[in-house]
Amino acid sequence: MNRSRKRPAPTPRPPLPHPEIGAWGLLLFYALLPHVFAVTAMDIFRLPKDAFAAGFILLLAGHFVLTRRFVPRRRPAAWTLLLWGGLLYLFVHCLWAGREDLSWPAFGYVLLFCLLLLMLRRLPGRAWLQRIWLALGISLSLAALLGVLESLGWFPLLERRTGQLLSGRVTPAGFIGDVNSGGFLFGLAALISLYGVMVERHAKLRLVWLGVLLANLTGLAFTRTLTALGATTACLAGWLLFHHWWTWKHKGRLGREIAILWVGLLVLGLAGAAVGWRAGVAQRVQTVASQMARGDWNVATAGRQPVFGITWEMIKERPLTGRGLQSFPQDFFHVRSGTDYGRQAVLINQPGAFRQVHNEYLQIWVELGVAALLIFLLLWLWPLARAVRRALGTTDPEESYWLALQALAAVFVLISCLTFFPLHVSSTAAVAMLVLAGLERGAFGERFEGRTLAQLLEGRPLLLWGARAPVVLAALAMAVPLSLLQWQANRELGIAAVTLEEARSSPDPRRRRFLAEQAAGRLDRAHERAPYLTDYYNLRGSACMLLGRHQEARDYYSEAARKLPSPEVYTNLAAAHISSREYEPARRYLSTALLYNPAYEPARDALEYLEKVE
């Protein structure tokens, strides 16, 4: 007797209510991020992208929590466990290192972008990742256009209050922040746009992707950033090999389409050579090659080669444990000026201290130890290997192409980490998370399944969830205003710095004092809003010097030297002691500044002055 019962057909699950609100929010975030900049003092402080990113990501995270899009899986994937294990290691390391004023703000920064990564992994389908890349590419195309115009002198956006125009290499146009960031973003956007150019079926949309490709390649050329140019060239070579294999496998021939491709590449290559020549890429490559031929790797690598050497010596002192998150800027100054191997290295004549290694692998190792470096490499290389295998094995041509470009984008990031710090800058870190999310989703399969809010709450006390919502909203109500305060503090610091420059150059004592008081007021307001901004102490000391408060200036400079030492800070501290006729400590501080940078002219001039007055 057959006792089997026929099971009822499962009820189809309707999609989550408004599942695309969070996706549209992420798209808007990436479209706006390149265009966030400070109206004043753009050339002095990093643009306030950190505050914008923090506020926007927290708002989006609140939406994802309230719609229960962050529900953990019952059996988390191994890669996800590795991610959480890395965060736990980072938390324990911050407790152990005992450098609270440095480590915990940096730990919050890491958590912020892990939230962004989690949201990108919860997007309802691969198509949304492609939409975000298209929106980012279009936004960067506009930034590239304005940046090229600014570089050619046709769009002088960067202007100080004194009327001085800043020109030269693309920043681009103040929208991205610095040359390395611009090259990184332009190169990635150009690389991903190859998917739309080659695979997109809609003709008009394919033209849009082509425009994104050309615009971002132009912006990349005008940055003249050799790291980004080299990474892009290597990835394009890999893409070309893959495209030939992909065409042969999925279309069975290498005829007309490959011929058209090579004609297009020839035209693009000639146009690219002309643009590169106009942008000065050839001249820059020739200069660097001639320096390297003479053995001058210091200038050829923009001063990074000796920094790598000093960092390696620092690593050998604590290879397993590291020195503490965000401790490098402080420790590098003391190692450079206080050790024999640090002083023997020849740095280029740069005014300030190196605040980053310009190599993510070395910086992770020196700050967090070898275990953190291994976790970081696994988080990237594991899905990279899986994505390559799936790209070569899948029978779906679109999936194969998408996975290959995600893998090449990851290679681009890993190459850039050799001579840049993309994970330490909010604009580039956000795009690196976009690459990592696409790589992980492609490597381990699409895991997200949309469910209704009622199904997610099924079997759970509604009162419990009702108690969570006010907590989430209260946390957001506290966190988002903090981001706005940081933005305002950054603006006040920038205006105060420009005001102090104007005060120093003013011949009128009364006006000089008036401007110094104005700057001091702005600096105090900035400190009230964001007390962790270390630039405050050095600027506040300069304001006190202009006001004749030498003892107070010395206290501020001393705090600046403790938090973020540099030749400028030590020279300023020496000047405060000279004003109080305390010549011996002034000589000691000037010697320290010159041990770090023997070519620092203000310190040399102050030392010559001491020899005359003593």
PDB file of N, CA, C and O in Angstrom, residues 458-515:
ATOM      1  N   GLU A 458       8.385  35.839  10.074  1.00  0.00           N
ATOM      2  CA  GLU A 458       7.606  34.665  10.435  1.00  0.00           C
ATOM      3  C   GLU A 458       8.293  33.883  11.554  1.00  0.00           C
ATOM      4  O   GLU A 458       9.486  33.575  11.481  1.00  0.00           O
ATOM      5  N   GLY A 459       7.549  33.599  12.605  1.00  0.00           N
ATOM      6  CA  GLY A 459       8.108  32.866  13.732  1.00  0.00           C
ATOM      7  C   GLY A 459       8.899  33.728  14.699  1.00  0.00           C
ATOM      8  O   GLY A 459       9.506  33.223  15.628  1.00  0.00           O
ATOM      9  N   ARG A 460       8.919  35.049  14.499  1.00  0.00           N
ATOM     10  CA  ARG A 460       9.654  35.938  15.396  1.00  0.00           C
ATOM     11  C   ARG A 460       8.663  36.875  16.083  1.00  0.00           C
ATOM     12  O   ARG A 460       7.739  37.360  15.431  1.00  0.00           O
ATOM     13  N   PRO A 461       8.838  37.156  17.332  1.00  0.00           N
ATOM     14  CA  PRO A 461       7.916  38.075  18.017  1.00  0.00           C
ATOM     15  C   PRO A 461       7.961  39.456  17.384  1.00  0.00           C
ATOM     16  O   PRO A 461       9.022  40.047  17.242  1.00  0.00           O
ATOM     17  N   LEU A 462       6.828  39.955  16.972  1.00  0.00           N
ATOM     18  CA  LEU A 462       6.779  41.283  16.371  1.00  0.00           C
ATOM     19  C   LEU A 462       7.205  42.350  17.364  1.00  0.00           C
ATOM     20  O   LEU A 462       7.789  43.364  16.989  1.00  0.00           O
ATOM     21  N   LEU A 463       6.953  42.105  18.652  1.00  0.00           N
ATOM     22  CA  LEU A 463       7.331  43.087  19.657  1.00  0.00           C
ATOM     23  C   LEU A 463       8.852  43.254  19.698  1.00  0.00           C
ATOM     24  O   LEU A 463       9.361  44.349  19.884  1.00  0.00           O
ATOM     25  N   LEU A 464       9.563  42.113  19.492  1.00  0.00           N
ATOM     26  CA  LEU A 464      11.024  42.178  19.508  1.00  0.00           C
ATOM     27  C   LEU A 464      11.534  43.050  18.363  1.00  0.00           C
ATOM     28  O   LEU A 464      12.398  43.894  18.542  1.00  0.00           O
ATOM     29  N   TRP A 465      10.971  42.832  17.158  1.00  0.00           N
ATOM     30  CA  TRP A 465      11.416  43.662  16.028  1.00  0.00           C
ATOM     31  C   TRP A 465      10.967  45.108  16.214  1.00  0.00           C
ATOM     32  O   TRP A 465      11.673  46.041  15.881  1.00  0.00           O
ATOM     33  N   GLY A 466       9.777  45.279  16.783  1.00  0.00           N
ATOM     34  CA  GLY A 466       9.320  46.640  17.009  1.00  0.00           C
ATOM     35  C   GLY A 466      10.220  47.398  17.970  1.00  0.00           C
ATOM     36  O   GLY A 466      10.327  48.608  17.901  1.00  0.00           O
ATOM     37  N   ALA A 467      10.894  46.669  18.864  1.00  0.00           N
ATOM     38  CA  ALA A 467      11.817  47.327  19.778  1.00  0.00           C
ATOM     39  C   ALA A 467      13.146  47.652  19.105  1.00  0.00           C
ATOM     40  O   ALA A 467      13.881  48.511  19.558  1.00  0.00           O
ATOM     41  N   ARG A 468      13.472  46.929  18.002  1.00  0.00           N
ATOM     42  CA  ARG A 468      14.761  47.167  17.342  1.00  0.00           C
ATOM     43  C   ARG A 468      14.740  48.435  16.495  1.00  0.00           C
ATOM     44  O   ARG A 468      15.748  49.134  16.398  1.00  0.00           O
ATOM     45  N   ALA A 469      13.629  48.693  15.862  1.00  0.00           N
ATOM     46  CA  ALA A 469      13.566  49.831  14.935  1.00  0.00           C
ATOM     47  C   ALA A 469      13.941  51.149  15.600  1.00  0.00           C
ATOM     48  O   ALA A 469      14.750  51.899  15.042  1.00  0.00           O
ATOM     49  N   PRO A 470      13.393  51.486  16.770  1.00  0.00           N
ATOM     50  CA  PRO A 470      13.815  52.750  17.395  1.00  0.00           C
ATOM     51  C   PRO A 470      15.302  52.794  17.721  1.00  0.00           C
ATOM     52  O   PRO A 470      15.929  53.853  17.648  1.00  0.00           O
ATOM     53  N   VAL A 471      15.892  51.621  18.072  1.00  0.00           N
ATOM     54  CA  VAL A 471      17.322  51.592  18.369  1.00  0.00           C
ATOM     55  C   VAL A 471      18.132  51.937  17.127  1.00  0.00           C
ATOM     56  O   VAL A 471      19.084  52.726  17.171  1.00  0.00           O
ATOM     57  N   VAL A 472      17.739  51.332  15.990  1.00  0.00           N
ATOM     58  CA  VAL A 472      18.448  51.604  14.741  1.00  0.00           C
ATOM     59  C   VAL A 472      18.301  53.071  14.354  1.00  0.00           C
ATOM     60  O   VAL A 472      19.270  53.745  13.983  1.00  0.00           O
ATOM     61  N   LEU A 473      17.080  53.574  14.453  1.00  0.00           N
ATOM     62  CA  LEU A 473      16.846  54.970  14.086  1.00  0.00           C
ATOM     63  C   LEU A 473      17.600  55.919  15.021  1.00  0.00           C
ATOM     64  O   LEU A 473      18.134  56.944  14.577  1.00  0.00           O
ATOM     65  N   ALA A 474      17.675  55.573  16.312  1.00  0.00           N
ATOM     66  CA  ALA A 474      18.407  56.420  17.244  1.00  0.00           C
ATOM     67  C   ALA A 474      19.909  56.413  16.930  1.00  0.00           C
ATOM     68  O   ALA A 474      20.577  57.450  17.014  1.00  0.00           O
ATOM     69  N   ALA A 475      20.439  55.232  16.561  1.00  0.00           N
ATOM     70  CA  ALA A 475      21.858  55.155  16.206  1.00  0.00           C
ATOM     71  C   ALA A 475      22.153  56.001  14.975  1.00  0.00           C
ATOM     72  O   ALA A 475      23.167  56.703  14.904  1.00  0.00           O
ATOM     73  N   LEU A 476      21.251  55.949  13.990  1.00  0.00           N
ATOM     74  CA  LEU A 476      21.440  56.758  12.786  1.00  0.00           C
ATOM     75  C   LEU A 476      21.326  58.242  13.108  1.00  0.00           C
ATOM     76  O   LEU A 476      22.063  59.072  12.558  1.00  0.00           O
ATOM     77  N   ALA A 477      20.390  58.576  13.993  1.00  0.00           N
ATOM     78  CA  ALA A 477      20.225  59.983  14.364  1.00  0.00           C
ATOM     79  C   ALA A 477      21.472  60.539  15.042  1.00  0.00           C
ATOM     80  O   ALA A 477      21.730  61.736  15.004  1.00  0.00           O
ATOM     81  N   MET A 478      22.272  59.667  15.647  1.00  0.00           N
ATOM     82  CA  MET A 478      23.519  60.116  16.260  1.00  0.00           C
ATOM     83  C   MET A 478      24.681  60.093  15.272  1.00  0.00           C
ATOM     84  O   MET A 478      25.527  60.980  15.264  1.00  0.00           O
ATOM     85  N   ALA A 479      24.729  59.056  14.413  1.00  0.00           N
ATOM     86  CA  ALA A 479      25.892  58.865  13.545  1.00  0.00           C
ATOM     87  C   ALA A 479      25.920  59.855  12.387  1.00  0.00           C
ATOM     88  O   ALA A 479      26.974  60.403  12.053  1.00  0.00           O
ATOM     89  N   VAL A 480      24.782  60.082  11.746  1.00  0.00           N
ATOM     90  CA  VAL A 480      24.769  60.958  10.574  1.00  0.00           C
ATOM     91  C   VAL A 480      25.142  62.394  10.932  1.00  0.00           C
ATOM     92  O   VAL A 480      25.942  63.018  10.231  1.00  0.00           O
ATOM     93  N   PRO A 481      24.594  62.977  12.000  1.00  0.00           N
ATOM     94  CA  PRO A 481      25.057  64.336  12.361  1.00  0.00           C
ATOM     95  C   PRO A 481      26.554  64.413  12.639  1.00  0.00           C
ATOM     96  O   PRO A 481      27.175  65.444  12.381  1.00  0.00           O
ATOM     97  N   LEU A 482      27.157  63.325  13.156  1.00  0.00           N
ATOM     98  CA  LEU A 482      28.599  63.335  13.371  1.00  0.00           C
ATOM     99  C   LEU A 482      29.349  63.509  12.047  1.00  0.00           C
ATOM    100  O   LEU A 482      30.375  64.187  11.980  1.00  0.00           O
ATOM    101  N   SER A 483      28.843  62.891  10.987  1.00  0.00           N
ATOM    102  CA  SER A 483      29.461  63.056   9.671  1.00  0.00           C
ATOM    103  C   SER A 483      29.337  64.496   9.189  1.00  0.00           C
ATOM    104  O   SER A 483      30.277  65.054   8.614  1.00  0.00           O
ATOM    105  N   LEU A 484      28.174  65.092   9.424  1.00  0.00           N
ATOM    106  CA  LEU A 484      27.997  66.489   9.028  1.00  0.00           C
ATOM    107  C   LEU A 484      28.924  67.412   9.822  1.00  0.00           C
ATOM    108  O   LEU A 484      29.482  68.376   9.275  1.00  0.00           O
ATOM    109  N   LEU A 485      29.106  67.112  11.114  1.00  0.00           N
ATOM    110  CA  LEU A 485      30.030  67.914  11.923  1.00  0.00           C
ATOM    111  C   LEU A 485      31.459  67.787  11.410  1.00  0.00           C
ATOM    112  O   LEU A 485      32.215  68.766  11.377  1.00  0.00           O
ATOM    113  N   GLN A 486      31.839  66.580  10.981  1.00  0.00           N
ATOM    114  CA  GLN A 486      33.181  66.400  10.429  1.00  0.00           C
ATOM    115  C   GLN A 486      33.346  67.212   9.151  1.00  0.00           C
ATOM    116  O   GLN A 486      34.400  67.814   8.918  1.00  0.00           O
ATOM    117  N   TRP A 487      32.318  67.226   8.331  1.00  0.00           N
ATOM    118  CA  TRP A 487      32.363  68.007   7.097  1.00  0.00           C
ATOM    119  C   TRP A 487      32.565  69.496   7.426  1.00  0.00           C
ATOM    120  O   TRP A 487      33.402  70.177   6.826  1.00  0.00           O
ATOM    121  N   GLN A 488      31.770  69.997   8.362  1.00  0.00           N
ATOM    122  CA  GLN A 488      31.897  71.409   8.745  1.00  0.00           C
ATOM    123  C   GLN A 488      33.265  71.696   9.355  1.00  0.00           C
ATOM    124  O   GLN A 488      33.868  72.749   9.089  1.00  0.00           O
ATOM    125  N   ALA A 489      33.790  70.763  10.177  1.00  0.00           N
ATOM    126  CA  ALA A 489      35.103  70.953  10.775  1.00  0.00           C
ATOM    127  C   ALA A 489      36.189  71.008   9.708  1.00  0.00           C
ATOM    128  O   ALA A 489      37.109  71.838   9.778  1.00  0.00           O
ATOM    129  N   ASN A 490      36.083  70.144   8.710  1.00  0.00           N
ATOM    130  CA  ASN A 490      37.058  70.151   7.624  1.00  0.00           C
ATOM    131  C   ASN A 490      37.034  71.488   6.884  1.00  0.00           C
ATOM    132  O   ASN A 490      38.077  72.056   6.534  1.00  0.00           O
ATOM    133  N   ARG A 491      35.844  72.007   6.681  1.00  0.00           N
ATOM    134  CA  ARG A 491      35.716  73.296   5.988  1.00  0.00           C
ATOM    135  C   ARG A 491      36.318  74.428   6.829  1.00  0.00           C
ATOM    136  O   ARG A 491      37.033  75.299   6.311  1.00  0.00           O
ATOM    137  N   GLU A 492      36.035  74.412   8.130  1.00  0.00           N
ATOM    138  CA  GLU A 492      36.587  75.448   9.000  1.00  0.00           C
ATOM    139  C   GLU A 492      38.121  75.380   9.032  1.00  0.00           C
ATOM    140  O   GLU A 492      38.798  76.419   9.013  1.00  0.00           O
ATOM    141  N   LEU A 493      38.677  74.190   9.083  1.00  0.00           N
ATOM    142  CA  LEU A 493      40.124  74.045   9.070  1.00  0.00           C
ATOM    143  C   LEU A 493      40.722  74.601   7.778  1.00  0.00           C
ATOM    144  O   LEU A 493      41.761  75.274   7.795  1.00  0.00           O
ATOM    145  N   GLY A 494      40.068  74.300   6.646  1.00  0.00           N
ATOM    146  CA  GLY A 494      40.574  74.785   5.368  1.00  0.00           C
ATOM    147  C   GLY A 494      40.571  76.297   5.279  1.00  0.00           C
ATOM    148  O   GLY A 494      41.560  76.915   4.852  1.00  0.00           O
ATOM    149  N   ILE A 495      39.460  76.919   5.690  1.00  0.00           N
ATOM    150  CA  ILE A 495      39.376  78.383   5.647  1.00  0.00           C
ATOM    151  C   ILE A 495      40.386  78.999   6.616  1.00  0.00           C
ATOM    152  O   ILE A 495      41.037  80.004   6.306  1.00  0.00           O
ATOM    153  N   ALA A 496      40.542  78.386   7.798  1.00  0.00           N
ATOM    154  CA  ALA A 496      41.496  78.906   8.776  1.00  0.00           C
ATOM    155  C   ALA A 496      42.926  78.835   8.232  1.00  0.00           C
ATOM    156  O   ALA A 496      43.718  79.764   8.438  1.00  0.00           O
ATOM    157  N   ALA A 497      43.260  77.749   7.531  1.00  0.00           N
ATOM    158  CA  ALA A 497      44.612  77.622   6.979  1.00  0.00           C
ATOM    159  C   ALA A 497      44.893  78.704   5.952  1.00  0.00           C
ATOM    160  O   ALA A 497      45.976  79.309   5.937  1.00  0.00           O
ATOM    161  N   VAL A 498      43.919  78.974   5.087  1.00  0.00           N
ATOM    162  CA  VAL A 498      44.096  80.032   4.088  1.00  0.00           C
ATOM    163  C   VAL A 498      44.182  81.392   4.771  1.00  0.00           C
ATOM    164  O   VAL A 498      44.977  82.261   4.378  1.00  0.00           O
ATOM    165  N   THR A 499      43.388  81.607   5.800  1.00  0.00           N
ATOM    166  CA  THR A 499      43.414  82.880   6.534  1.00  0.00           C
ATOM    167  C   THR A 499      44.769  83.093   7.195  1.00  0.00           C
ATOM    168  O   THR A 499      45.302  84.221   7.216  1.00  0.00           O
ATOM    169  N   LEU A 500      45.353  82.047   7.738  1.00  0.00           N
ATOM    170  CA  LEU A 500      46.669  82.165   8.363  1.00  0.00           C
ATOM    171  C   LEU A 500      47.746  82.500   7.325  1.00  0.00           C
ATOM    172  O   LEU A 500      48.663  83.279   7.601  1.00  0.00           O
ATOM    173  N   GLU A 501      47.629  81.922   6.128  1.00  0.00           N
ATOM    174  CA  GLU A 501      48.569  82.268   5.065  1.00  0.00           C
ATOM    175  C   GLU A 501      48.472  83.751   4.711  1.00  0.00           C
ATOM    176  O   GLU A 501      49.484  84.442   4.527  1.00  0.00           O
ATOM    177  N   GLU A 502      47.235  84.228   4.643  1.00  0.00           N
ATOM    178  CA  GLU A 502      47.027  85.641   4.343  1.00  0.00           C
ATOM    179  C   GLU A 502      47.563  86.525   5.461  1.00  0.00           C
ATOM    180  O   GLU A 502      48.142  87.605   5.207  1.00  0.00           O
ATOM    181  N   ALA A 503      47.404  86.084   6.709  1.00  0.00           N
ATOM    182  CA  ALA A 503      47.905  86.873   7.843  1.00  0.00           C
ATOM    183  C   ALA A 503      49.426  86.956   7.823  1.00  0.00           C
ATOM    184  O   ALA A 503      50.005  88.015   8.096  1.00  0.00           O
ATOM    185  N   ARG A 504      50.103  85.852   7.516  1.00  0.00           N
ATOM    186  CA  ARG A 504      51.568  85.874   7.488  1.00  0.00           C
ATOM    187  C   ARG A 504      52.102  86.827   6.433  1.00  0.00           C
ATOM    188  O   ARG A 504      53.155  87.450   6.619  1.00  0.00           O
ATOM    189  N   SER A 505      51.402  86.944   5.327  1.00  0.00           N
ATOM    190  CA  SER A 505      51.893  87.785   4.226  1.00  0.00           C
ATOM    191  C   SER A 505      51.453  89.243   4.349  1.00  0.00           C
ATOM    192  O   SER A 505      51.846  90.071   3.534  1.00  0.00           O
ATOM    193  N   SER A 506      50.646  89.569   5.348  1.00  0.00           N
ATOM    194  CA  SER A 506      50.152  90.933   5.498  1.00  0.00           C
ATOM    195  C   SER A 506      51.194  91.811   6.196  1.00  0.00           C
ATOM    196  O   SER A 506      51.692  91.458   7.278  1.00  0.00           O
ATOM    197  N   PRO A 507      51.530  92.982   5.628  1.00  0.00           N
ATOM    198  CA  PRO A 507      52.495  93.877   6.288  1.00  0.00           C
ATOM    199  C   PRO A 507      51.888  94.697   7.418  1.00  0.00           C
ATOM    200  O   PRO A 507      52.619  95.287   8.220  1.00  0.00           O
ATOM    201  N   ASP A 508      50.567  94.743   7.497  1.00  0.00           N
ATOM    202  CA  ASP A 508      49.890  95.561   8.505  1.00  0.00           C
ATOM    203  C   ASP A 508      49.708  94.745   9.789  1.00  0.00           C
ATOM    204  O   ASP A 508      48.998  93.726   9.793  1.00  0.00           O
ATOM    205  N   PRO A 509      50.318  95.134  10.913  1.00  0.00           N
ATOM    206  CA  PRO A 509      50.198  94.354  12.155  1.00  0.00           C
ATOM    207  C   PRO A 509      48.759  94.220  12.639  1.00  0.00           C
ATOM    208  O   PRO A 509      48.376  93.163  13.147  1.00  0.00           O
ATOM    209  N   ARG A 510      47.986  95.294  12.501  1.00  0.00           N
ATOM    210  CA  ARG A 510      46.593  95.237  12.978  1.00  0.00           C
ATOM    211  C   ARG A 510      45.783  94.238  12.151  1.00  0.00           C
ATOM    212  O   ARG A 510      44.992  93.475  12.709  1.00  0.00           O
ATOM    213  N   ARG A 511      45.969  94.266  10.840  1.00  0.00           N
ATOM    214  CA  ARG A 511      45.253  93.303   9.991  1.00  0.00           C
ATOM    215  C   ARG A 511      45.761  91.879  10.256  1.00  0.00           C
ATOM    216  O   ARG A 511      44.971  90.926  10.271  1.00  0.00           O
ATOM    217  N   ARG A 512      47.049  91.747  10.489  1.00  0.00           N
ATOM    218  CA  ARG A 512      47.601  90.424  10.766  1.00  0.00           C
ATOM    219  C   ARG A 512      46.980  89.848  12.038  1.00  0.00           C
ATOM    220  O   ARG A 512      46.622  88.682  12.089  1.00  0.00           O
ATOM    221  N   ARG A 513      46.830  90.693  13.052  1.00  0.00           N
ATOM    222  CA  ARG A 513      46.221  90.217  14.296  1.00  0.00           C
ATOM    223  C   ARG A 513      44.739  89.897  14.093  1.00  0.00           C
ATOM    224  O   ARG A 513      44.239  88.890  14.621  1.00  0.00           O
ATOM    225  N   PHE A 514      44.052  90.732  13.323  1.00  0.00           N
ATOM    226  CA  PHE A 514      42.630  90.490  13.074  1.00  0.00           C
ATOM    227  C   PHE A 514      42.433  89.152  12.359  1.00  0.00           C
ATOM    228  O   PHE A 514      41.561  88.351  12.729  1.00  0.00           O
ATOM    229  N   LEU A 515      43.244  88.872  11.343  1.00  0.00           N
ATOM    230  CA  LEU A 515      43.121  87.618  10.605  1.00  0.00           C
ATOM    231  C   LEU A 515      43.483  86.421  11.483  1.00  0.00           C
ATOM    232  O   LEU A 515      42.837  85.364  11.405  1.00  0.00           O
TER     233      LEU A 515
END
